[in-house]
């Protein structure tokens, strides 16, 4: 993809490339190769902070056993740029086992402080993440209950180049009940620790008093989650959280109702509400997120879906509508309309676009 320069924001013209290869191994596993490249093109008559190029080369192996009891992934990505930094890699390993009575998963990721991927999204660098979870499932001889699973999980993040500073730690205890009608009920108790390396504004408001940097918080919360029988034409999910939140309190309610009229229509509406209370002088407030979604199937080859979302945190009202025409096997034409408004200023338009995309599958 070739992008033109944006002189107003100091962005030069670039050529962007993503190239991948995959080779199947054994029954369901595969070995993958990826090459990502951003190369500045042309001459710019303005100063830009962007380097001439950024490249990432990587290998990954995805494991899936024949009986699906073992799944996993391991990868290594290396980045390259003109001002090459040390510790410029990202690597990870994940292994999961799932049998009738036992579930276990271990996951670790290391993102070096010098790793850079301009065409990707990296929240943080110079971190080591570790996660382990074990669960034991009890099968019941009951007319209404199918199984009960008890599990324990541990998660933490530290910064190896900062004397092993732990920035995140969570210990979670879970009990999950599965009903014979496919409904589920889950209880989670979480004990969390967070160390803020920069100031944090949970409400996202410009005039809010943020939590200070270089401060640590230990806090606990309880989560209740229920999902109804998803095979029904109308089904729902509800989640409630209550407990500490950094040095304050948080009450959360998340609901989603889905409905379908086979074979033409499916729809859902999601509503999230958070009430966050902090001691003075930090800012308390409420957050809302409302998101309806509609999907229409006109035929076996023409589909239309629309997603609408309102967020009080970003003060944004957005519409994303996509028409898809599958004109050949694995080949599609997409027409996408995207519209965003400032919800706090009489719905003034923010960004509006009309985009099309064409994909065609070459059978060789």
PDB file of N, CA and C in Angstrom, residues 123-216:
ATOM      1  N   UNK A 123       1.549  -1.676  22.833  1.00  0.00           N
ATOM      2  CA  UNK A 123       1.190  -0.838  23.981  1.00  0.00           C
ATOM      3  C   UNK A 123       2.405  -0.451  24.798  1.00  0.00           C
ATOM      4  N   UNK A 124       3.270  -1.444  25.085  1.00  0.00           N
ATOM      5  CA  UNK A 124       4.430  -1.187  25.929  1.00  0.00           C
ATOM      6  C   UNK A 124       5.608  -2.024  25.454  1.00  0.00           C
ATOM      7  N   UNK A 125       6.802  -1.511  25.679  1.00  0.00           N
ATOM      8  CA  UNK A 125       8.022  -2.252  25.405  1.00  0.00           C
ATOM      9  C   UNK A 125       8.802  -2.429  26.702  1.00  0.00           C
ATOM     10  N   UNK A 126       9.885  -3.203  26.624  1.00  0.00           N
ATOM     11  CA  UNK A 126      10.698  -3.525  27.800  1.00  0.00           C
ATOM     12  C   UNK A 126       9.843  -4.159  28.891  1.00  0.00           C
ATOM     13  N   UNK A 127       9.093  -5.208  28.523  1.00  0.00           N
ATOM     14  CA  UNK A 127       8.270  -5.912  29.505  1.00  0.00           C
ATOM     15  C   UNK A 127       8.411  -7.419  29.310  1.00  0.00           C
ATOM     16  N   UNK A 128       8.175  -8.133  30.381  1.00  0.00           N
ATOM     17  CA  UNK A 128       8.069  -9.593  30.375  1.00  0.00           C
ATOM     18  C   UNK A 128       6.743  -9.952  31.020  1.00  0.00           C
ATOM     19  N   UNK A 129       5.868 -10.623  30.245  1.00  0.00           N
ATOM     20  CA  UNK A 129       4.550 -11.011  30.741  1.00  0.00           C
ATOM     21  C   UNK A 129       4.522 -12.512  31.000  1.00  0.00           C
ATOM     22  N   UNK A 130       3.903 -12.901  32.117  1.00  0.00           N
ATOM     23  CA  UNK A 130       3.746 -14.304  32.474  1.00  0.00           C
ATOM     24  C   UNK A 130       2.307 -14.552  32.895  1.00  0.00           C
ATOM     25  N   UNK A 131       1.734 -15.682  32.426  1.00  0.00           N
ATOM     26  CA  UNK A 131       0.368 -16.040  32.812  1.00  0.00           C
ATOM     27  C   UNK A 131       0.277 -17.558  32.953  1.00  0.00           C
ATOM     28  N   UNK A 132      -0.335 -17.994  34.057  1.00  0.00           N
ATOM     29  CA  UNK A 132      -0.580 -19.420  34.254  1.00  0.00           C
ATOM     30  C   UNK A 132      -1.963 -19.605  34.862  1.00  0.00           C
ATOM     31  N   UNK A 133      -2.690 -20.587  34.326  1.00  0.00           N
ATOM     32  CA  UNK A 133      -4.026 -20.899  34.841  1.00  0.00           C
ATOM     33  C   UNK A 133      -4.231 -22.407  34.836  1.00  0.00           C
ATOM     34  N   UNK A 134      -4.774 -22.921  35.958  1.00  0.00           N
ATOM     35  CA  UNK A 134      -5.142 -24.335  36.036  1.00  0.00           C
ATOM     36  C   UNK A 134      -6.572 -24.447  36.522  1.00  0.00           C
ATOM     37  N   UNK A 135      -7.333 -25.331  35.879  1.00  0.00           N
ATOM     38  CA  UNK A 135      -8.707 -25.565  36.280  1.00  0.00           C
ATOM     39  C   UNK A 135      -9.027 -27.045  36.333  1.00  0.00           C
ATOM     40  N   UNK A 136      -9.880 -27.412  37.283  1.00  0.00           N
ATOM     41  CA  UNK A 136     -10.341 -28.806  37.404  1.00  0.00           C
ATOM     42  C   UNK A 136     -11.856 -28.811  37.256  1.00  0.00           C
ATOM     43  N   UNK A 137     -12.330 -29.697  36.392  1.00  0.00           N
ATOM     44  CA  UNK A 137     -13.751 -29.750  36.044  1.00  0.00           C
ATOM     45  C   UNK A 137     -14.396 -30.990  36.668  1.00  0.00           C
ATOM     46  N   UNK A 138     -15.529 -30.764  37.351  1.00  0.00           N
ATOM     47  CA  UNK A 138     -16.301 -31.848  37.958  1.00  0.00           C
ATOM     48  C   UNK A 138     -17.576 -32.047  37.135  1.00  0.00           C
ATOM     49  N   UNK A 139     -17.788 -33.260  36.628  1.00  0.00           N
ATOM     50  CA  UNK A 139     -18.987 -33.571  35.852  1.00  0.00           C
ATOM     51  C   UNK A 139     -20.061 -34.108  36.782  1.00  0.00           C
ATOM     52  N   UNK A 140     -21.292 -33.603  36.629  1.00  0.00           N
ATOM     53  CA  UNK A 140     -22.374 -33.894  37.559  1.00  0.00           C
ATOM     54  C   UNK A 140     -23.459 -34.742  36.901  1.00  0.00           C
ATOM     55  N   UNK A 141     -24.077 -35.563  37.707  1.00  0.00           N
ATOM     56  CA  UNK A 141     -25.237 -36.337  37.273  1.00  0.00           C
ATOM     57  C   UNK A 141     -26.486 -35.618  37.776  1.00  0.00           C
ATOM     58  N   UNK A 142     -26.904 -34.608  36.998  1.00  0.00           N
ATOM     59  CA  UNK A 142     -27.994 -33.744  37.431  1.00  0.00           C
ATOM     60  C   UNK A 142     -28.880 -33.406  36.231  1.00  0.00           C
ATOM     61  N   UNK A 143     -30.157 -33.150  36.500  1.00  0.00           N
ATOM     62  CA  UNK A 143     -31.078 -32.783  35.433  1.00  0.00           C
ATOM     63  C   UNK A 143     -30.858 -31.362  34.926  1.00  0.00           C
ATOM     64  N   UNK A 144     -30.260 -30.507  35.742  1.00  0.00           N
ATOM     65  CA  UNK A 144     -30.092 -29.110  35.342  1.00  0.00           C
ATOM     66  C   UNK A 144     -28.629 -28.692  35.196  1.00  0.00           C
ATOM     67  N   UNK A 145     -27.731 -29.278  35.998  1.00  0.00           N
ATOM     68  CA  UNK A 145     -26.319 -28.890  35.970  1.00  0.00           C
ATOM     69  C   UNK A 145     -25.495 -29.918  35.209  1.00  0.00           C
ATOM     70  N   UNK A 146     -24.556 -29.417  34.406  1.00  0.00           N
ATOM     71  CA  UNK A 146     -23.681 -30.312  33.648  1.00  0.00           C
ATOM     72  C   UNK A 146     -22.316 -30.453  34.310  1.00  0.00           C
ATOM     73  N   UNK A 147     -21.693 -29.322  34.719  1.00  0.00           N
ATOM     74  CA  UNK A 147     -20.349 -29.389  35.295  1.00  0.00           C
ATOM     75  C   UNK A 147     -20.077 -28.160  36.151  1.00  0.00           C
ATOM     76  N   UNK A 148     -19.070 -28.289  37.024  1.00  0.00           N
ATOM     77  CA  UNK A 148     -18.542 -27.189  37.819  1.00  0.00           C
ATOM     78  C   UNK A 148     -17.025 -27.194  37.640  1.00  0.00           C
ATOM     79  N   UNK A 149     -16.468 -26.037  37.325  1.00  0.00           N
ATOM     80  CA  UNK A 149     -15.019 -25.931  37.157  1.00  0.00           C
ATOM     81  C   UNK A 149     -14.468 -24.907  38.142  1.00  0.00           C
ATOM     82  N   UNK A 150     -13.441 -25.311  38.882  1.00  0.00           N
ATOM     83  CA  UNK A 150     -12.729 -24.431  39.810  1.00  0.00           C
ATOM     84  C   UNK A 150     -11.344 -24.186  39.241  1.00  0.00           C
ATOM     85  N   UNK A 151     -10.927 -22.924  39.235  1.00  0.00           N
ATOM     86  CA  UNK A 151      -9.630 -22.611  38.630  1.00  0.00           C
ATOM     87  C   UNK A 151      -8.932 -21.497  39.389  1.00  0.00           C
ATOM     88  N   UNK A 152      -7.616 -21.459  39.204  1.00  0.00           N
ATOM     89  CA  UNK A 152      -6.769 -20.444  39.801  1.00  0.00           C
ATOM     90  C   UNK A 152      -5.824 -19.917  38.728  1.00  0.00           C
ATOM     91  N   UNK A 153      -5.660 -18.596  38.673  1.00  0.00           N
ATOM     92  CA  UNK A 153      -4.805 -17.986  37.661  1.00  0.00           C
ATOM     93  C   UNK A 153      -3.891 -16.962  38.294  1.00  0.00           C
ATOM     94  N   UNK A 154      -2.680 -16.840  37.732  1.00  0.00           N
ATOM     95  CA  UNK A 154      -1.691 -15.863  38.182  1.00  0.00           C
ATOM     96  C   UNK A 154      -1.154 -15.150  36.949  1.00  0.00           C
ATOM     97  N   UNK A 155      -1.088 -13.824  37.023  1.00  0.00           N
ATOM     98  CA  UNK A 155      -0.613 -13.012  35.902  1.00  0.00           C
ATOM     99  C   UNK A 155       0.273 -11.900  36.451  1.00  0.00           C
ATOM    100  N   UNK A 156       1.403 -11.658  35.771  1.00  0.00           N
ATOM    101  CA  UNK A 156       2.205 -10.515  36.185  1.00  0.00           C
ATOM    102  C   UNK A 156       3.031  -9.996  35.013  1.00  0.00           C
ATOM    103  N   UNK A 157       3.408  -8.725  35.123  1.00  0.00           N
ATOM    104  CA  UNK A 157       4.241  -8.054  34.129  1.00  0.00           C
ATOM    105  C   UNK A 157       5.355  -7.342  34.876  1.00  0.00           C
ATOM    106  N   UNK A 158       6.605  -7.540  34.416  1.00  0.00           N
ATOM    107  CA  UNK A 158       7.698  -6.784  35.001  1.00  0.00           C
ATOM    108  C   UNK A 158       8.554  -6.178  33.894  1.00  0.00           C
ATOM    109  N   UNK A 159       9.483  -5.309  34.293  1.00  0.00           N
ATOM    110  CA  UNK A 159      10.370  -4.613  33.366  1.00  0.00           C
ATOM    111  C   UNK A 159      11.800  -5.070  33.647  1.00  0.00           C
ATOM    112  N   UNK A 160      12.314  -6.022  32.834  1.00  0.00           N
ATOM    113  CA  UNK A 160      13.645  -6.587  33.110  1.00  0.00           C
ATOM    114  C   UNK A 160      14.758  -5.554  33.132  1.00  0.00           C
ATOM    115  N   UNK A 161      14.649  -4.500  32.322  1.00  0.00           N
ATOM    116  CA  UNK A 161      15.704  -3.491  32.262  1.00  0.00           C
ATOM    117  C   UNK A 161      15.573  -2.432  33.349  1.00  0.00           C
ATOM    118  N   UNK A 162      14.553  -2.567  34.199  1.00  0.00           N
ATOM    119  CA  UNK A 162      14.364  -1.624  35.306  1.00  0.00           C
ATOM    120  C   UNK A 162      14.421  -2.368  36.634  1.00  0.00           C
ATOM    121  N   UNK A 163      15.444  -3.193  36.771  1.00  0.00           N
ATOM    122  CA  UNK A 163      15.653  -3.980  37.995  1.00  0.00           C
ATOM    123  C   UNK A 163      14.457  -4.868  38.328  1.00  0.00           C
ATOM    124  N   UNK A 164      13.797  -5.378  37.270  1.00  0.00           N
ATOM    125  CA  UNK A 164      12.680  -6.294  37.486  1.00  0.00           C
ATOM    126  C   UNK A 164      11.467  -5.655  38.115  1.00  0.00           C
ATOM    127  N   UNK A 165      11.251  -4.355  37.894  1.00  0.00           N
ATOM    128  CA  UNK A 165      10.103  -3.650  38.467  1.00  0.00           C
ATOM    129  C   UNK A 165       8.794  -4.312  38.026  1.00  0.00           C
ATOM    130  N   UNK A 166       7.977  -4.748  38.973  1.00  0.00           N
ATOM    131  CA  UNK A 166       6.675  -5.361  38.674  1.00  0.00           C
ATOM    132  C   UNK A 166       5.653  -4.245  38.498  1.00  0.00           C
ATOM    133  N   UNK A 167       5.056  -4.168  37.299  1.00  0.00           N
ATOM    134  CA  UNK A 167       4.059  -3.135  37.021  1.00  0.00           C
ATOM    135  C   UNK A 167       2.627  -3.658  37.131  1.00  0.00           C
ATOM    136  N   UNK A 168       2.432  -4.966  36.942  1.00  0.00           N
ATOM    137  CA  UNK A 168       1.089  -5.543  36.997  1.00  0.00           C
ATOM    138  C   UNK A 168       1.169  -6.928  37.631  1.00  0.00           C
ATOM    139  N   UNK A 169       0.210  -7.206  38.504  1.00  0.00           N
ATOM    140  CA  UNK A 169       0.121  -8.529  39.111  1.00  0.00           C
ATOM    141  C   UNK A 169      -1.332  -8.809  39.450  1.00  0.00           C
ATOM    142  N   UNK A 170      -1.801 -10.009  39.134  1.00  0.00           N
ATOM    143  CA  UNK A 170      -3.194 -10.359  39.407  1.00  0.00           C
ATOM    144  C   UNK A 170      -3.276 -11.829  39.806  1.00  0.00           C
ATOM    145  N   UNK A 171      -4.008 -12.107  40.879  1.00  0.00           N
ATOM    146  CA  UNK A 171      -4.311 -13.465  41.309  1.00  0.00           C
ATOM    147  C   UNK A 171      -5.823 -13.614  41.260  1.00  0.00           C
ATOM    148  N   UNK A 172      -6.293 -14.559  40.453  1.00  0.00           N
ATOM    149  CA  UNK A 172      -7.728 -14.689  40.205  1.00  0.00           C
ATOM    150  C   UNK A 172      -8.209 -16.083  40.589  1.00  0.00           C
ATOM    151  N   UNK A 173      -9.300 -16.143  41.353  1.00  0.00           N
ATOM    152  CA  UNK A 173      -9.947 -17.397  41.740  1.00  0.00           C
ATOM    153  C   UNK A 173     -11.323 -17.444  41.093  1.00  0.00           C
ATOM    154  N   UNK A 174     -11.623 -18.545  40.394  1.00  0.00           N
ATOM    155  CA  UNK A 174     -12.860 -18.611  39.614  1.00  0.00           C
ATOM    156  C   UNK A 174     -13.621 -19.906  39.896  1.00  0.00           C
ATOM    157  N   UNK A 175     -14.954 -19.777  39.926  1.00  0.00           N
ATOM    158  CA  UNK A 175     -15.855 -20.924  39.947  1.00  0.00           C
ATOM    159  C   UNK A 175     -16.854 -20.740  38.811  1.00  0.00           C
ATOM    160  N   UNK A 176     -16.977 -21.768  37.963  1.00  0.00           N
ATOM    161  CA  UNK A 176     -17.844 -21.668  36.785  1.00  0.00           C
ATOM    162  C   UNK A 176     -18.799 -22.849  36.750  1.00  0.00           C
ATOM    163  N   UNK A 177     -20.087 -22.546  36.622  1.00  0.00           N
ATOM    164  CA  UNK A 177     -21.139 -23.568  36.569  1.00  0.00           C
ATOM    165  C   UNK A 177     -21.715 -23.577  35.166  1.00  0.00           C
ATOM    166  N   UNK A 178     -21.753 -24.761  34.549  1.00  0.00           N
ATOM    167  CA  UNK A 178     -22.352 -24.924  33.225  1.00  0.00           C
ATOM    168  C   UNK A 178     -23.629 -25.741  33.356  1.00  0.00           C
ATOM    169  N   UNK A 179     -24.708 -25.243  32.781  1.00  0.00           N
ATOM    170  CA  UNK A 179     -26.003 -25.902  32.854  1.00  0.00           C
ATOM    171  C   UNK A 179     -26.212 -26.794  31.622  1.00  0.00           C
ATOM    172  N   UNK A 180     -27.143 -27.727  31.744  1.00  0.00           N
ATOM    173  CA  UNK A 180     -27.418 -28.632  30.619  1.00  0.00           C
ATOM    174  C   UNK A 180     -28.034 -27.922  29.429  1.00  0.00           C
ATOM    175  N   UNK A 181     -28.645 -26.764  29.649  1.00  0.00           N
ATOM    176  CA  UNK A 181     -29.223 -26.008  28.540  1.00  0.00           C
ATOM    177  C   UNK A 181     -28.216 -25.044  27.915  1.00  0.00           C
ATOM    178  N   UNK A 182     -26.899 -25.212  28.236  1.00  0.00           N
ATOM    179  CA  UNK A 182     -25.778 -24.437  27.697  1.00  0.00           C
ATOM    180  C   UNK A 182     -25.625 -23.061  28.326  1.00  0.00           C
ATOM    181  N   UNK A 183     -26.426 -22.732  29.323  1.00  0.00           N
ATOM    182  CA  UNK A 183     -26.224 -21.491  30.060  1.00  0.00           C
ATOM    183  C   UNK A 183     -25.006 -21.638  30.980  1.00  0.00           C
ATOM    184  N   UNK A 184     -24.411 -20.498  31.374  1.00  0.00           N
ATOM    185  CA  UNK A 184     -23.229 -20.512  32.221  1.00  0.00           C
ATOM    186  C   UNK A 184     -23.325 -19.423  33.289  1.00  0.00           C
ATOM    187  N   UNK A 185     -22.804 -19.735  34.467  1.00  0.00           N
ATOM    188  CA  UNK A 185     -22.707 -18.756  35.549  1.00  0.00           C
ATOM    189  C   UNK A 185     -21.290 -18.818  36.097  1.00  0.00           C
ATOM    190  N   UNK A 186     -20.657 -17.648  36.283  1.00  0.00           N
ATOM    191  CA  UNK A 186     -19.260 -17.602  36.710  1.00  0.00           C
ATOM    192  C   UNK A 186     -19.072 -16.557  37.805  1.00  0.00           C
ATOM    193  N   UNK A 187     -18.244 -16.901  38.783  1.00  0.00           N
ATOM    194  CA  UNK A 187     -17.863 -15.996  39.868  1.00  0.00           C
ATOM    195  C   UNK A 187     -16.350 -15.871  39.859  1.00  0.00           C
ATOM    196  N   UNK A 188     -15.855 -14.635  39.870  1.00  0.00           N
ATOM    197  CA  UNK A 188     -14.416 -14.367  39.876  1.00  0.00           C
ATOM    198  C   UNK A 188     -14.074 -13.454  41.053  1.00  0.00           C
ATOM    199  N   UNK A 189     -13.013 -13.798  41.770  1.00  0.00           N
ATOM    200  CA  UNK A 189     -12.464 -12.894  42.778  1.00  0.00           C
ATOM    201  C   UNK A 189     -11.042 -12.562  42.353  1.00  0.00           C
ATOM    202  N   UNK A 190     -10.750 -11.274  42.209  1.00  0.00           N
ATOM    203  CA  UNK A 190      -9.462 -10.842  41.688  1.00  0.00           C
ATOM    204  C   UNK A 190      -8.741  -9.972  42.717  1.00  0.00           C
ATOM    205  N   UNK A 191      -7.466 -10.269  42.898  1.00  0.00           N
ATOM    206  CA  UNK A 191      -6.602  -9.456  43.754  1.00  0.00           C
ATOM    207  C   UNK A 191      -5.514  -8.886  42.858  1.00  0.00           C
ATOM    208  N   UNK A 192      -5.532  -7.566  42.661  1.00  0.00           N
ATOM    209  CA  UNK A 192      -4.696  -6.923  41.654  1.00  0.00           C
ATOM    210  C   UNK A 192      -3.694  -5.964  42.281  1.00  0.00           C
ATOM    211  N   UNK A 193      -2.593  -5.793  41.549  1.00  0.00           N
ATOM    212  CA  UNK A 193      -1.607  -4.772  41.897  1.00  0.00           C
ATOM    213  C   UNK A 193      -1.176  -4.087  40.605  1.00  0.00           C
ATOM    214  N   UNK A 194      -1.129  -2.753  40.633  1.00  0.00           N
ATOM    215  CA  UNK A 194      -0.707  -1.976  39.467  1.00  0.00           C
ATOM    216  C   UNK A 194       0.247  -0.886  39.917  1.00  0.00           C
ATOM    217  N   UNK A 195       1.367  -0.798  39.214  1.00  0.00           N
ATOM    218  CA  UNK A 195       2.316   0.292  39.445  1.00  0.00           C
ATOM    219  C   UNK A 195       2.285   1.198  38.217  1.00  0.00           C
ATOM    220  N   UNK A 196       1.963   2.466  38.418  1.00  0.00           N
ATOM    221  CA  UNK A 196       1.825   3.413  37.317  1.00  0.00           C
ATOM    222  C   UNK A 196       3.180   4.034  36.990  1.00  0.00           C
ATOM    223  N   UNK A 197       3.683   3.758  35.789  1.00  0.00           N
ATOM    224  CA  UNK A 197       4.934   4.380  35.350  1.00  0.00           C
ATOM    225  C   UNK A 197       4.682   5.753  34.742  1.00  0.00           C
ATOM    226  N   UNK A 198       3.428   6.072  34.468  1.00  0.00           N
ATOM    227  CA  UNK A 198       3.034   7.413  34.023  1.00  0.00           C
ATOM    228  C   UNK A 198       1.675   7.720  34.627  1.00  0.00           C
ATOM    229  N   UNK A 199       1.282   8.976  34.630  1.00  0.00           N
ATOM    230  CA  UNK A 199       0.007   9.334  35.246  1.00  0.00           C
ATOM    231  C   UNK A 199      -1.148   8.690  34.474  1.00  0.00           C
ATOM    232  N   UNK A 200      -2.259   8.428  35.172  1.00  0.00           N
ATOM    233  CA  UNK A 200      -3.381   7.673  34.608  1.00  0.00           C
ATOM    234  C   UNK A 200      -4.670   8.437  34.867  1.00  0.00           C
ATOM    235  N   UNK A 201      -5.430   8.649  33.782  1.00  0.00           N
ATOM    236  CA  UNK A 201      -6.708   9.346  33.843  1.00  0.00           C
ATOM    237  C   UNK A 201      -7.808   8.359  33.444  1.00  0.00           C
ATOM    238  N   UNK A 202      -8.426   7.631  34.389  1.00  0.00           N
ATOM    239  CA  UNK A 202      -9.412   6.606  34.038  1.00  0.00           C
ATOM    240  C   UNK A 202     -10.627   7.146  33.299  1.00  0.00           C
ATOM    241  N   UNK A 203     -11.016   8.383  33.570  1.00  0.00           N
ATOM    242  CA  UNK A 203     -12.213   8.945  32.943  1.00  0.00           C
ATOM    243  C   UNK A 203     -11.931   9.514  31.554  1.00  0.00           C
ATOM    244  N   UNK A 204     -10.668   9.767  31.245  1.00  0.00           N
ATOM    245  CA  UNK A 204     -10.319  10.291  29.929  1.00  0.00           C
ATOM    246  C   UNK A 204     -10.771  11.708  29.680  1.00  0.00           C
ATOM    247  N   UNK A 205     -11.059  12.473  30.723  1.00  0.00           N
ATOM    248  CA  UNK A 205     -11.526  13.853  30.553  1.00  0.00           C
ATOM    249  C   UNK A 205     -10.358  14.827  30.742  1.00  0.00           C
ATOM    250  N   UNK A 206     -10.380  15.879  29.936  1.00  0.00           N
ATOM    251  CA  UNK A 206      -9.267  16.830  29.949  1.00  0.00           C
ATOM    252  C   UNK A 206      -9.103  17.523  31.299  1.00  0.00           C
ATOM    253  N   UNK A 207     -10.210  17.791  31.996  1.00  0.00           N
ATOM    254  CA  UNK A 207     -10.137  18.536  33.252  1.00  0.00           C
ATOM    255  C   UNK A 207     -10.046  17.622  34.480  1.00  0.00           C
ATOM    256  N   UNK A 208      -9.898  16.305  34.271  1.00  0.00           N
ATOM    257  CA  UNK A 208      -9.836  15.374  35.394  1.00  0.00           C
ATOM    258  C   UNK A 208      -8.458  15.408  36.055  1.00  0.00           C
ATOM    259  N   UNK A 209      -8.424  15.180  37.359  1.00  0.00           N
ATOM    260  CA  UNK A 209      -7.164  15.073  38.104  1.00  0.00           C
ATOM    261  C   UNK A 209      -6.700  13.623  38.011  1.00  0.00           C
ATOM    262  N   UNK A 210      -5.575  13.394  37.354  1.00  0.00           N
ATOM    263  CA  UNK A 210      -5.096  12.044  37.088  1.00  0.00           C
ATOM    264  C   UNK A 210      -4.367  11.475  38.292  1.00  0.00           C
ATOM    265  N   UNK A 211      -4.347  10.130  38.371  1.00  0.00           N
ATOM    266  CA  UNK A 211      -3.542   9.467  39.387  1.00  0.00           C
ATOM    267  C   UNK A 211      -2.065   9.673  39.060  1.00  0.00           C
ATOM    268  N   UNK A 212      -1.216   9.912  40.049  1.00  0.00           N
ATOM    269  CA  UNK A 212       0.171  10.294  39.772  1.00  0.00           C
ATOM    270  C   UNK A 212       1.022   9.117  39.297  1.00  0.00           C
ATOM    271  N   UNK A 213       2.083   9.442  38.578  1.00  0.00           N
ATOM    272  CA  UNK A 213       3.033   8.429  38.137  1.00  0.00           C
ATOM    273  C   UNK A 213       3.893   7.961  39.305  1.00  0.00           C
ATOM    274  N   UNK A 214       4.581   6.823  39.074  1.00  0.00           N
ATOM    275  CA  UNK A 214       5.476   6.237  40.078  1.00  0.00           C
ATOM    276  C   UNK A 214       4.758   5.971  41.395  1.00  0.00           C
ATOM    277  N   UNK A 215       3.556   5.400  41.282  1.00  0.00           N
ATOM    278  CA  UNK A 215       2.775   5.049  42.471  1.00  0.00           C
ATOM    279  C   UNK A 215       2.166   3.667  42.269  1.00  0.00           C
ATOM    280  N   UNK A 216       2.094   2.862  43.344  1.00  0.00           N
ATOM    281  CA  UNK A 216       1.568   1.501  43.273  1.00  0.00           C
ATOM    282  C   UNK A 216       0.274   1.361  44.043  1.00  0.00           C
TER     283      UNK A 216
END
